[in-house]
Amino acid sequence: MGKEKNYWLLKTEPGEWSWDDQAANGGLSKWDGVKNKQAQKYMKGMGVGDLCFFYHSGAKSRRVVGVVEVVRGWYEEGEGGGAVDVKAVGEMKTAVGLAEMKKELKGVEFSLFRQPRLSVLPVEKGVWDKVCEMGGGYEGEEECDD
């Protein structure tokens, strides 16, 4: 029996690394540059096969735009740093904005609302399913479930 799949949210400023950059890179990239120790702890908990929302942050974006899969777990890089490798799975059929999530998930415990400054966050399965439903799923998948 395999390891249980976990779900995450990875934030990026679209001016630094956007969904288009991810897709243009053959879909594969190293997710690095995370300095916050709590965010690094979450990354260390990622396993191959875990799915992550690709979230554009910044004043004008703040939305889930796609889904990536972890293809290589945490590895050390440089002094006190590390990375995971992720591969694009598909773009959300409809991007899901932060304001919409706050409205639809009102009263739901979601780390994005509790720890908005962290760039890597865990996502509960129920929240994952709801956000996927809100976005109509993502390309390459019939539904947003595994």
Tab-separated table of C-alpha atoms in Angstrom:
chain	number	residue	atom	x	y	z
A	1	MET	CA	0.000	0.000	0.000
A	2	GLY	CA	1.418	3.389	-0.994
A	3	LYS	CA	1.867	6.544	0.993
A	4	GLU	CA	-1.183	8.724	1.412
A	5	LYS	CA	-1.221	11.666	-0.988
A	6	ASN	CA	-0.916	15.115	0.582
A	7	TYR	CA	-2.006	18.445	-0.819
A	8	TRP	CA	-0.219	21.779	-0.721
A	9	LEU	CA	-0.325	25.340	-1.972
A	10	LEU	CA	2.781	26.959	-3.500
A	11	LYS	CA	2.777	30.738	-3.821
A	12	THR	CA	4.746	32.717	-6.335
A	13	GLU	CA	4.771	36.281	-7.590
A	14	PRO	CA	3.845	36.001	-11.281
A	15	GLY	CA	6.584	38.532	-12.130
A	16	GLU	CA	9.171	36.149	-10.633
A	17	TRP	CA	7.794	32.752	-11.737
A	18	SER	CA	4.376	32.474	-13.347
A	19	TRP	CA	2.220	29.592	-14.493
A	20	ASP	CA	3.279	30.473	-18.061
A	21	ASP	CA	6.944	30.155	-16.995
A	22	GLN	CA	6.192	26.778	-15.408
A	23	ALA	CA	4.401	25.510	-18.527
A	24	ALA	CA	7.046	26.881	-20.923
A	25	ASN	CA	9.745	25.064	-18.980
A	26	GLY	CA	8.403	21.708	-20.144
A	27	GLY	CA	6.304	21.835	-17.005
A	28	LEU	CA	9.252	20.828	-14.798
A	29	SER	CA	10.980	23.116	-12.320
A	30	LYS	CA	12.926	23.269	-9.102
A	31	TRP	CA	10.897	25.008	-6.371
A	32	ASP	CA	13.546	26.778	-4.321
A	33	GLY	CA	14.380	30.102	-2.716
A	34	VAL	CA	12.108	29.498	0.275
A	35	LYS	CA	13.774	31.050	3.335
A	36	ASN	CA	11.049	30.818	5.994
A	37	LYS	CA	11.723	27.860	8.315
A	38	GLN	CA	8.035	26.929	8.666
A	39	ALA	CA	7.582	26.927	4.878
A	40	GLN	CA	10.756	24.805	4.546
A	41	LYS	CA	9.342	22.381	7.137
A	42	TYR	CA	6.241	21.975	4.985
A	43	MET	CA	8.416	21.387	1.905
A	44	LYS	CA	10.357	18.695	3.780
A	45	GLY	CA	7.019	16.963	4.356
A	46	MET	CA	6.256	16.777	0.632
A	47	GLY	CA	6.457	13.420	-1.076
A	48	VAL	CA	6.581	12.282	-4.672
A	49	GLY	CA	3.047	12.245	-6.057
A	50	ASP	CA	1.712	14.989	-3.760
A	51	LEU	CA	-0.318	17.651	-5.568
A	52	CYS	CA	0.075	21.397	-5.111
A	53	PHE	CA	-2.041	24.346	-6.088
A	54	PHE	CA	0.061	26.850	-8.051
A	55	TYR	CA	-0.977	30.195	-6.553
A	56	HIS	CA	-0.163	33.607	-7.979
A	57	SER	CA	0.390	36.066	-5.143
A	58	GLY	CA	0.791	39.827	-5.249
A	59	ALA	CA	-1.648	42.696	-5.113
A	60	LYS	CA	-3.225	42.084	-8.526
A	61	SER	CA	-3.216	38.293	-8.679
A	62	ARG	CA	-4.010	36.268	-5.542
A	63	ARG	CA	-5.505	33.231	-7.211
A	64	VAL	CA	-5.011	29.507	-7.775
A	65	VAL	CA	-4.091	29.157	-11.437
A	66	GLY	CA	-2.916	25.567	-11.795
A	67	VAL	CA	-1.847	22.275	-10.261
A	68	VAL	CA	1.658	20.808	-10.059
A	69	GLU	CA	2.832	17.420	-8.803
A	70	VAL	CA	5.894	16.813	-6.637
A	71	VAL	CA	8.301	14.660	-8.679
A	72	ARG	CA	11.285	14.866	-6.299
A	73	GLY	CA	11.031	15.383	-2.567
A	74	TRP	CA	13.093	17.819	-0.486
A	75	TYR	CA	16.825	17.958	-1.136
A	76	GLU	CA	19.440	20.211	0.432
A	77	GLU	CA	20.853	23.014	-1.631
A	78	GLY	CA	23.266	25.702	-0.559
A	79	GLU	CA	23.556	26.920	3.025
A	80	GLY	CA	20.345	26.234	4.897
A	81	GLY	CA	18.335	26.001	1.713
A	82	GLY	CA	16.673	23.285	-0.264
A	83	ALA	CA	14.157	22.534	-2.960
A	84	VAL	CA	11.562	20.153	-4.313
A	85	ASP	CA	11.008	19.474	-7.999
A	86	VAL	CA	7.512	19.919	-9.384
A	87	LYS	CA	5.881	19.204	-12.734
A	88	ALA	CA	2.847	20.955	-14.175
A	89	VAL	CA	-0.262	18.774	-14.194
A	90	GLY	CA	-2.727	21.288	-15.601
A	91	GLU	CA	-4.041	24.816	-15.589
A	92	MET	CA	-7.237	25.478	-13.637
A	93	LYS	CA	-10.208	25.702	-16.010
A	94	THR	CA	-11.156	28.878	-14.118
A	95	ALA	CA	-8.673	30.611	-11.799
A	96	VAL	CA	-9.954	30.717	-8.210
A	97	GLY	CA	-9.395	34.071	-6.512
A	98	LEU	CA	-8.637	34.648	-2.841
A	99	ALA	CA	-11.791	36.725	-2.277
A	100	GLU	CA	-13.917	33.946	-3.781
A	101	MET	CA	-12.211	31.330	-1.581
A	102	LYS	CA	-12.767	33.434	1.537
A	103	LYS	CA	-16.456	33.713	0.665
A	104	GLU	CA	-17.006	30.051	-0.246
A	105	LEU	CA	-14.834	28.642	2.547
A	106	LYS	CA	-16.094	30.964	5.282
A	107	GLY	CA	-15.661	29.272	8.653
A	108	VAL	CA	-13.393	26.588	7.165
A	109	GLU	CA	-9.931	26.165	8.641
A	110	PHE	CA	-7.613	26.926	5.697
A	111	SER	CA	-3.941	27.724	6.287
A	112	LEU	CA	-3.987	30.334	3.488
A	113	PHE	CA	-6.332	32.436	5.614
A	114	ARG	CA	-4.452	31.751	8.872
A	115	GLN	CA	-0.872	32.131	7.620
A	116	PRO	CA	-1.179	34.358	4.546
A	117	ARG	CA	2.506	35.320	4.435
A	118	LEU	CA	3.874	31.772	4.098
A	119	SER	CA	4.801	30.731	0.558
A	120	VAL	CA	4.195	27.007	1.142
A	121	LEU	CA	1.090	25.762	2.939
A	122	PRO	CA	-0.663	22.454	3.575
A	123	VAL	CA	-4.172	22.040	2.151
A	124	GLU	CA	-6.740	19.729	3.733
A	125	LYS	CA	-8.372	17.266	1.306
A	126	GLY	CA	-11.834	18.795	1.825
A	127	VAL	CA	-10.492	22.278	1.017
A	128	TRP	CA	-8.611	20.879	-2.002
A	129	ASP	CA	-11.806	19.333	-3.344
A	130	LYS	CA	-13.830	22.535	-2.807
A	131	VAL	CA	-11.261	24.795	-4.499
A	132	CYS	CA	-11.038	22.328	-7.407
A	133	GLU	CA	-14.818	22.359	-7.699
A	134	MET	CA	-14.838	26.173	-7.652
A	135	GLY	CA	-12.312	26.220	-10.518
A	136	GLY	CA	-14.114	23.585	-12.576
A	137	GLY	CA	-11.160	21.209	-12.261
A	138	TYR	CA	-7.926	21.529	-14.184
A	139	GLU	CA	-6.752	20.638	-17.680
A	140	GLY	CA	-5.822	17.009	-18.152
A	141	GLU	CA	-8.221	15.829	-15.446
A	142	GLU	CA	-11.869	14.937	-15.696
A	143	GLU	CA	-12.314	16.039	-12.103
A	144	CYS	CA	-10.012	17.580	-9.550
A	145	ASP	CA	-9.930	14.362	-7.490
A	146	ASP	CA	-7.117	11.863	-7.541
